[in-house]
Tab-separated table of C-alpha atoms and ligand atoms in Angstrom:
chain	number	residue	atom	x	y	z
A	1	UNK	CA	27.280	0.593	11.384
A	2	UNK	CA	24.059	0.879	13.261
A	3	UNK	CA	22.154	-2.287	13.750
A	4	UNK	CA	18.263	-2.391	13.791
A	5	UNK	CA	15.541	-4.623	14.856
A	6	UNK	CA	13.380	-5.346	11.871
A	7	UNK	CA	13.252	-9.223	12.301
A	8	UNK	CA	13.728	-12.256	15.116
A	9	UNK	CA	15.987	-14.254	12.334
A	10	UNK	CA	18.432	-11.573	12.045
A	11	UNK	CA	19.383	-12.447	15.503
A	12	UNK	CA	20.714	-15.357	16.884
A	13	UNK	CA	19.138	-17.133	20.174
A	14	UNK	CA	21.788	-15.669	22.503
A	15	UNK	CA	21.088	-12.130	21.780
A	16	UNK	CA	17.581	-12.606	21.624
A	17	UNK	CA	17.533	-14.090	25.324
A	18	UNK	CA	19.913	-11.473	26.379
A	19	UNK	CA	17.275	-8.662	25.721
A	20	UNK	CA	14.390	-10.873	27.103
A	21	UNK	CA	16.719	-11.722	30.590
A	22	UNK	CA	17.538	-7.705	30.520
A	23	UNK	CA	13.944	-7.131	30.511
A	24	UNK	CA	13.175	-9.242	33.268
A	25	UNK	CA	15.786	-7.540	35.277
A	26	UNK	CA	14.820	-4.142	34.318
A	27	UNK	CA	10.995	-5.333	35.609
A	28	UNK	CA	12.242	-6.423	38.922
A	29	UNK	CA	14.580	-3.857	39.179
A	30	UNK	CA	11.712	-0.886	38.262
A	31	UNK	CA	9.290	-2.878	40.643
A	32	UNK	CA	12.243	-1.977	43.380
A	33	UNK	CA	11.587	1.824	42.405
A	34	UNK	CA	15.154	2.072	41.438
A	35	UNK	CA	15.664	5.185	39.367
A	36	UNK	CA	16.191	4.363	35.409
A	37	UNK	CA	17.695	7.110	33.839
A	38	UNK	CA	20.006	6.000	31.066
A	39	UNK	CA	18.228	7.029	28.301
A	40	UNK	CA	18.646	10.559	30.044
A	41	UNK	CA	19.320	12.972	27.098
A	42	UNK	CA	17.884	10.719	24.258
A	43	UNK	CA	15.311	11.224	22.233
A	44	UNK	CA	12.744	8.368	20.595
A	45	UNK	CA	10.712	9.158	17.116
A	46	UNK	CA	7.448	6.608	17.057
A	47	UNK	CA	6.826	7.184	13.463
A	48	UNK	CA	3.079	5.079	13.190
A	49	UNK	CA	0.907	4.366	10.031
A	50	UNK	CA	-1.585	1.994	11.509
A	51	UNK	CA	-3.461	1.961	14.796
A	52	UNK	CA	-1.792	1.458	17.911
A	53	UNK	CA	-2.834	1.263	22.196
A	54	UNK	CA	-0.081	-1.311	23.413
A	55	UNK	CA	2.917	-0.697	21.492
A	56	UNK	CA	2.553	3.377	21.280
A	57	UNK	CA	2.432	3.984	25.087
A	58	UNK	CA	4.479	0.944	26.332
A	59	UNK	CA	7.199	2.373	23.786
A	60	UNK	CA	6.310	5.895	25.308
A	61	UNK	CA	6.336	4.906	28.649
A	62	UNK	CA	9.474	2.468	28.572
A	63	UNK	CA	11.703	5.929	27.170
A	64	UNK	CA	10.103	7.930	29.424
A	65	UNK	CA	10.706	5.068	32.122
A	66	UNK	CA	14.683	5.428	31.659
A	67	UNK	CA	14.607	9.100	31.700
A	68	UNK	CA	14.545	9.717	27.913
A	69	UNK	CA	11.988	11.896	25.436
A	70	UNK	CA	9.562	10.479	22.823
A	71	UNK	CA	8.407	12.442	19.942
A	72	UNK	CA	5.326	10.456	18.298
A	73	UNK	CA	3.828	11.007	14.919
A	74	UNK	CA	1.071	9.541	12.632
A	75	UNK	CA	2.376	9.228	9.136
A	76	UNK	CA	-0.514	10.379	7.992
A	77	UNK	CA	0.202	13.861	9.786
A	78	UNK	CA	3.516	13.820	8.567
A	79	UNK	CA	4.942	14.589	5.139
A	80	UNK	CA	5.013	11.352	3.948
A	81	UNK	CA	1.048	11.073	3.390
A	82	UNK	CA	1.874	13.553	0.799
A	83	UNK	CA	4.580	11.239	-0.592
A	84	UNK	CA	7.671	12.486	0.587
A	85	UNK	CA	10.272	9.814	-0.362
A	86	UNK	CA	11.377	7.479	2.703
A	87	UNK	CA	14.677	8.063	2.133
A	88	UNK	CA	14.402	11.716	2.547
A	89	UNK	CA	11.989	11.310	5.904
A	90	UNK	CA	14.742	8.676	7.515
A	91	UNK	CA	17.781	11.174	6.892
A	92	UNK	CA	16.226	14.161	8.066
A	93	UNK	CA	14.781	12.240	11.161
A	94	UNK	CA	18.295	10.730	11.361
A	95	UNK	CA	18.907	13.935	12.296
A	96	UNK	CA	16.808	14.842	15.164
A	97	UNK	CA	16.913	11.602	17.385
A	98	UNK	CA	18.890	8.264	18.510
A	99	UNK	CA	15.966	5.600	17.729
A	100	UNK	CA	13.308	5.062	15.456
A	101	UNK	CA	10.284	2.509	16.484
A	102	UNK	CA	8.210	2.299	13.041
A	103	UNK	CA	4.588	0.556	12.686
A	104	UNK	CA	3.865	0.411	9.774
A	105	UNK	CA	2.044	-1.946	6.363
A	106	UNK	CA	5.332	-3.208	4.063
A	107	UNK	CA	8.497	-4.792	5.752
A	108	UNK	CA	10.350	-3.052	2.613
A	109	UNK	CA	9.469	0.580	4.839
A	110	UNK	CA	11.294	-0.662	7.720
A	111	UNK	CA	13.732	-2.046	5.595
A	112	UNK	CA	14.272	0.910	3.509
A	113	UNK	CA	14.376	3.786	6.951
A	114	UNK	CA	17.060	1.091	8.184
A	115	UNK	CA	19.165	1.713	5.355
A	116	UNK	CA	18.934	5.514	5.121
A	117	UNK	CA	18.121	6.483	8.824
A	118	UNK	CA	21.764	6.438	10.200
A	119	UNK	CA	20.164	5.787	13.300
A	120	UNK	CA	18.771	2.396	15.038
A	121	UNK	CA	15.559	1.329	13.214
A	122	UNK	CA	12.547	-0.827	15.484
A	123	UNK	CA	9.889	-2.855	13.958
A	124	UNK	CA	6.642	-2.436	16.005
A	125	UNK	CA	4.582	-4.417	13.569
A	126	UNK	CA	4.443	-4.701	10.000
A	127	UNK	CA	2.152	-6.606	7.812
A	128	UNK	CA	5.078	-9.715	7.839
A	129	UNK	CA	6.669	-9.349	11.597
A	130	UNK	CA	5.858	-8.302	15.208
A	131	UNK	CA	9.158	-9.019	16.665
A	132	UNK	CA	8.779	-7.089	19.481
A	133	UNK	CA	5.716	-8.675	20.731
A	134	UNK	CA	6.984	-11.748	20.009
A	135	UNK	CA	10.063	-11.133	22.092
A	136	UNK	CA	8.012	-9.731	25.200
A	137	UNK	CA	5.271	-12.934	24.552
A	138	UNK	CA	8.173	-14.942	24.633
A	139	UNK	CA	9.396	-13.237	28.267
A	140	UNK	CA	6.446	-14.260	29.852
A	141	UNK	CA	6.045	-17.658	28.661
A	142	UNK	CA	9.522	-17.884	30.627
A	143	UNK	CA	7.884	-16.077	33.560
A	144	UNK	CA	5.654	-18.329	33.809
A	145	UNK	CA	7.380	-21.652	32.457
A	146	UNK	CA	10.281	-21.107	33.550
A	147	UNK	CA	12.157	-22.830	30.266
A	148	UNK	CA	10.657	-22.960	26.635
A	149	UNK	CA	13.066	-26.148	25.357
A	150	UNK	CA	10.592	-28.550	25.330
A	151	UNK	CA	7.798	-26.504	25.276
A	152	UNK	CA	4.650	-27.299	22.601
A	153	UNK	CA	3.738	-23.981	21.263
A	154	UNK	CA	-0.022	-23.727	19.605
A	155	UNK	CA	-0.829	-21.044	17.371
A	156	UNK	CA	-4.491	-21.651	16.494
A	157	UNK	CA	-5.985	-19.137	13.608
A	158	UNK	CA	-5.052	-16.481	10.712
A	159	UNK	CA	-1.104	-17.277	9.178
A	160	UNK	CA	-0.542	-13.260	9.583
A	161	UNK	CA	2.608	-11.056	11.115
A	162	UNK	CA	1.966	-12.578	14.671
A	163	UNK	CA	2.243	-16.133	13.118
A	164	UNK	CA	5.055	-15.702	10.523
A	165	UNK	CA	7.217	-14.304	13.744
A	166	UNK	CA	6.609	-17.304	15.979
A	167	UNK	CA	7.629	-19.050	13.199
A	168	UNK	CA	10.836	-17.699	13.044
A	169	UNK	CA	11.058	-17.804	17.399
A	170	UNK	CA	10.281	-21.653	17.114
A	171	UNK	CA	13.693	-21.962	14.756
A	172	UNK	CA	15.457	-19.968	16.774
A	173	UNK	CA	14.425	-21.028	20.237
A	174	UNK	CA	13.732	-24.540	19.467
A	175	UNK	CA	10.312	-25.089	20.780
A	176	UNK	CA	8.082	-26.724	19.058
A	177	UNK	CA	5.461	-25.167	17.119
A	178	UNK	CA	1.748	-26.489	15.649
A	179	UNK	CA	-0.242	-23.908	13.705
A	180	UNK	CA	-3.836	-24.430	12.644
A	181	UNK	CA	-4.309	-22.235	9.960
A	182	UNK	CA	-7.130	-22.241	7.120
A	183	UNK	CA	-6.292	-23.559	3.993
A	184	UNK	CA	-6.453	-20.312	2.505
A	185	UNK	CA	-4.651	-18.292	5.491
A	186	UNK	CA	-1.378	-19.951	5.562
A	187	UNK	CA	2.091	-17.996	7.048
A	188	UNK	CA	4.369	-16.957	4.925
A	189	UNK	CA	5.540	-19.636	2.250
A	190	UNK	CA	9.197	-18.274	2.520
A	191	UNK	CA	9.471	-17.664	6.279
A	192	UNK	CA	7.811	-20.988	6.647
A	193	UNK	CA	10.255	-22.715	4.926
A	194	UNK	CA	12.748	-21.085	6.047
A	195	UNK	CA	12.289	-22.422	9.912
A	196	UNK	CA	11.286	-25.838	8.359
A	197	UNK	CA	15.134	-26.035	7.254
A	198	UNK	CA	16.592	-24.441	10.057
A	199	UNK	CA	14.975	-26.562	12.679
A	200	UNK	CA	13.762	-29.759	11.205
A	201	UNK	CA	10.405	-31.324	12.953
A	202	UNK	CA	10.162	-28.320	15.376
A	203	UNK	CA	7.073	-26.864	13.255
A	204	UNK	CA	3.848	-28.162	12.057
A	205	UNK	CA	1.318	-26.616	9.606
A	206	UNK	CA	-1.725	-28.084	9.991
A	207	UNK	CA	-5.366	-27.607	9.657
A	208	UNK	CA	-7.338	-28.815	12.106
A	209	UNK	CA	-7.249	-26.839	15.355
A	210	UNK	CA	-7.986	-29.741	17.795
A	211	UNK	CA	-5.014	-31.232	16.293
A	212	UNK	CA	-2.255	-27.857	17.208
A	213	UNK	CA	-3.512	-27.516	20.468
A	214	UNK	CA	-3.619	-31.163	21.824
A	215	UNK	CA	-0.874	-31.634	24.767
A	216	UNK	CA	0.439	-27.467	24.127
A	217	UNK	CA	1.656	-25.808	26.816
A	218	UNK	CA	1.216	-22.588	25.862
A	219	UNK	CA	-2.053	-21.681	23.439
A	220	UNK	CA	-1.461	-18.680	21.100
A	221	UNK	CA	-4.613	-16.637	19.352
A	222	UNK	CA	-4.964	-13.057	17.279
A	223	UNK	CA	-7.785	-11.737	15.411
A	224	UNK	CA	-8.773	-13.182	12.228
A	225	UNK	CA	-8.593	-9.787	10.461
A	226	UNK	CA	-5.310	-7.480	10.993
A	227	UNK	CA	-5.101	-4.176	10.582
A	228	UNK	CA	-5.282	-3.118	6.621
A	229	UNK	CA	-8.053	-6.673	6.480
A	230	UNK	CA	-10.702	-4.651	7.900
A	231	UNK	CA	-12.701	-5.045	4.422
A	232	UNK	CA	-12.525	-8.957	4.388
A	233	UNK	CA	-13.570	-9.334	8.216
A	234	UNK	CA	-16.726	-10.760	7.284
A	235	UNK	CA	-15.501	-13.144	4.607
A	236	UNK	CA	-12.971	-14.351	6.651
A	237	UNK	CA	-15.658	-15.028	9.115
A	238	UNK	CA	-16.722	-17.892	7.384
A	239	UNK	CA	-13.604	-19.293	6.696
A	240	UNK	CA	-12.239	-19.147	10.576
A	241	UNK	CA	-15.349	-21.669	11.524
A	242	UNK	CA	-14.052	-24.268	14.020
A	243	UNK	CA	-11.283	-21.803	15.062
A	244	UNK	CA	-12.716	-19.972	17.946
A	245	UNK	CA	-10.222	-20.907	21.243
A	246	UNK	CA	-13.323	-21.721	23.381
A	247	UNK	CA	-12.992	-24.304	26.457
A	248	UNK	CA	-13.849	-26.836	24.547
A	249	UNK	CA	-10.792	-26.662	22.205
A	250	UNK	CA	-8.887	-25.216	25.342
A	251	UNK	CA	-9.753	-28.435	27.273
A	252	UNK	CA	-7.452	-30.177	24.545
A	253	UNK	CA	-4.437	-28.775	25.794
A	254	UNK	CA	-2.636	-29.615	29.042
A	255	UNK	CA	-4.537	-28.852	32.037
A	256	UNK	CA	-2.039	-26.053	33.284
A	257	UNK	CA	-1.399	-24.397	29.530
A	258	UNK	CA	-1.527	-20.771	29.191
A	259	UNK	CA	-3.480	-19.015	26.964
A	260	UNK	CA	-1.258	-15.603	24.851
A	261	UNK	CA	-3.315	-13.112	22.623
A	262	UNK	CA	-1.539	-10.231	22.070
A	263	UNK	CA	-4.534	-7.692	21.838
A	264	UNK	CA	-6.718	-5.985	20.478
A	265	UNK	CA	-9.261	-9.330	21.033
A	266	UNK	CA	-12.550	-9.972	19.501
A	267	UNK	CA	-14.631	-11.725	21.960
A	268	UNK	CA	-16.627	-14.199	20.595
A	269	UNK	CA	-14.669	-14.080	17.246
A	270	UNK	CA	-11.214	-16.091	17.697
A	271	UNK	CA	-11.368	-16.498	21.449
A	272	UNK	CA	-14.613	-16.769	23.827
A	273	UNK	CA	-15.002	-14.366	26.639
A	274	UNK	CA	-14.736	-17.298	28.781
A	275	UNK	CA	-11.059	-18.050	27.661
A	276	UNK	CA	-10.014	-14.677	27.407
A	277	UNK	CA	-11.257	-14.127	31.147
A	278	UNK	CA	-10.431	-17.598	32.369
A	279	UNK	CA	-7.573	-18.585	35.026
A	280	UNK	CA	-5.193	-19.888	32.236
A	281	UNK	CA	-5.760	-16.684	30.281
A	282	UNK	CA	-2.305	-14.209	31.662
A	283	UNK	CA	-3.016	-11.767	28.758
A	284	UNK	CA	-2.520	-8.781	31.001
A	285	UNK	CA	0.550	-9.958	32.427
A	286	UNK	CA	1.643	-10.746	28.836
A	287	UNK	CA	0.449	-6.525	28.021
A	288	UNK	CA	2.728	-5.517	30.943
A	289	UNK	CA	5.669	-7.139	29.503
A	290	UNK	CA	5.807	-5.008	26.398
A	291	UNK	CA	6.897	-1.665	28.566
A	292	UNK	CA	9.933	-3.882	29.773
A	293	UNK	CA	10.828	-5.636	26.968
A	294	UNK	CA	11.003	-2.817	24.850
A	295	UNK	CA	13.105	-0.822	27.414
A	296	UNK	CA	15.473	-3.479	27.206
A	297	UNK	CA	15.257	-2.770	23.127
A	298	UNK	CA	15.615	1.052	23.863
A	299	UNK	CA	18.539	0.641	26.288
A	300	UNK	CA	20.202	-1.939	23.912
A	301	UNK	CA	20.200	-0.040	20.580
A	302	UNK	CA	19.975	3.939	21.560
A	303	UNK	CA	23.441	2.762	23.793
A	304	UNK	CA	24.746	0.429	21.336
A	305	UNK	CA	27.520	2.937	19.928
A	306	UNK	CA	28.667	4.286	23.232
A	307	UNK	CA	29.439	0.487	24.001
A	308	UNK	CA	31.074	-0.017	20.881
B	401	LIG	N1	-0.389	-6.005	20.690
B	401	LIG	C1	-0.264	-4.846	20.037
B	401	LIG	O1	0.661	-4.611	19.244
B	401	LIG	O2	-1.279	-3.965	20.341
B	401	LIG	P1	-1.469	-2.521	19.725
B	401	LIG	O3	-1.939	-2.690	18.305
B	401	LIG	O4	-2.520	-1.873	20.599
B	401	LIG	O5	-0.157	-1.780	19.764
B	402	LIG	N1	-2.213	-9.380	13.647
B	402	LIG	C1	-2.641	-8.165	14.273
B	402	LIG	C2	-1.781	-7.860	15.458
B	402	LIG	C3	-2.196	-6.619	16.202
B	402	LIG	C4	-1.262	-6.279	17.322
B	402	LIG	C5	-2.619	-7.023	13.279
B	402	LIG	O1	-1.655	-6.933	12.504
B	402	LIG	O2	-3.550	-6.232	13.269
């Protein structure tokens, strides 16, 4: 039985640290200029239906990193823009390589090339989860924290993908997490409530952004509009007022907080130029991480049967 990563909470804590420890030793170790070569021989399908600079080529580069072959495709391109059923596309692709890394709108099309592909399946964003960037976000908070128990986690804007999956990291992990959401842009009722139960008083919903970030540690943002929102970016406009991550709201948190957005940013929008920019901002490093993080995905699931 192949496994797939399609969501944080199908994972316990161990594993999850496990991949993010491997990454950081796969970093160090590539910064050594050891060779990587044991994905040697195995090939990588990115099958994408939205948008994507950081995921596609850190994927891309992270197979290519441990000696493997990527084959990408737009699913627009592909046969299933002219409706090819899923569970045809994931059997015949089942066919060709070892992994599939999927971006795409419904968690049910992850869900569903899991269950036909007969090979590992890899969320790289759907409208509900980014796992993956969670996980590598969650890397370099530890680079640079060194722990996360403890650790007061801000999330300040839109309750989308990005938020609904450090939901789920703040049960697992135990953090603890304050969102400041709108009223009408709340997570996921179900994931929500979900973590609530798992990990009681670790997570906060609130409102009021000066509220989530005061005392964090670490200061999340994303864009107000995700990919597929593009027609409601300027109504949501209105309703993200008092939201922008600006120094003034950044001056709420500790003094030595960092400050995550996992890109694309709109300056000006949900986070000034002068945060984004700023000392506390390690966006870049956070970018990097991705490429080693999701070799340590690659590595984990292409060689899970030959460990077996
Ligand atoms: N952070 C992230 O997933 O960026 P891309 O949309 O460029 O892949
Ligand atoms: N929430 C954003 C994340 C982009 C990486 C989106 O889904 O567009």
């Amino acid at each position: 039985m192949h496994k797939h990563f399609l969501a944080l909470s199908d994972y316990k804590k161990d594993e999850l640290s496990s991949w993010i420890d491997r990454a950081i030793a796969l970093k160090a170790e590539a910064a050594s200029g050891k060779p990587q070569q044991q994905l040697a021989g195995k090939t990588v399908c990115l099958l994408f239906e939205k948008p994507s600079t950081r995921t596609r080529v850190s994927f891309e580069a992270a197979m290519y990193g441990l000696g493997g072959q990527v084959i990408f495709m737009s699913a627009r391109d592909s046969q299933l823009g002219r409706g090819e059923p899923l569970k045809d596309t994931a059997r015949v692709l089942g066919r060709y390589v070892h992994a599939l890394v999927v971006r795409t709108f419904g968690q049910r099309v992850v869900e569903e090339l899991a269950h036909y592909a007969g090979i590992p399946v890899i969320n790289a964003l759907t409208d509900l989860y980014h796992p993956c960037q969670v996980l590598s976000d969650l890397m370099t908070v530890l680079e640079k924290k060194q722990h996360l128990d403890g650790l007061n986690i801000a999330w300040i804007g839109d309750g989308n993908n990005m938020a609904n999956t450090w939901i789920e990291a703040a049960a697992i992990f135990g953090f603890k997490l304050k969102l400041a959401c709108p009223e009408t842009f709340t997570p996921d009722k179900d994931i929500l409530q979900r973590a609530m139960k798992q990990a009681p008083g670790s997570i906060e919903l609130l409102h009021n952004p000066q509220a989530a970030i005061a005392g964090a540690d670490v200061v999340n943002v994303d864009v107000w509009a995700s990919m597929g929102q593009e027609a409601e970016q300027e109504t949501r406009l209105a309703h993200f007022s008092g939201y922008q991550l600006n120094a003034a709201l950044l001056g709420k948190a500790k003094a030595e907080a960092i400050v995550l957005h996992c890109l694309p940013a709109h300056r000006g929008e949900e986070v000034s130029e002068e945060v984004l920019e700023g000392p506390q901002s390690v966006i870049f490093d956070q970018a990097e991480n991705k490429m080693h993080l999701h070799k340590a995905l690659l590595e984990h699931f292409i060689l899970q049967d030959s460990r077996a």
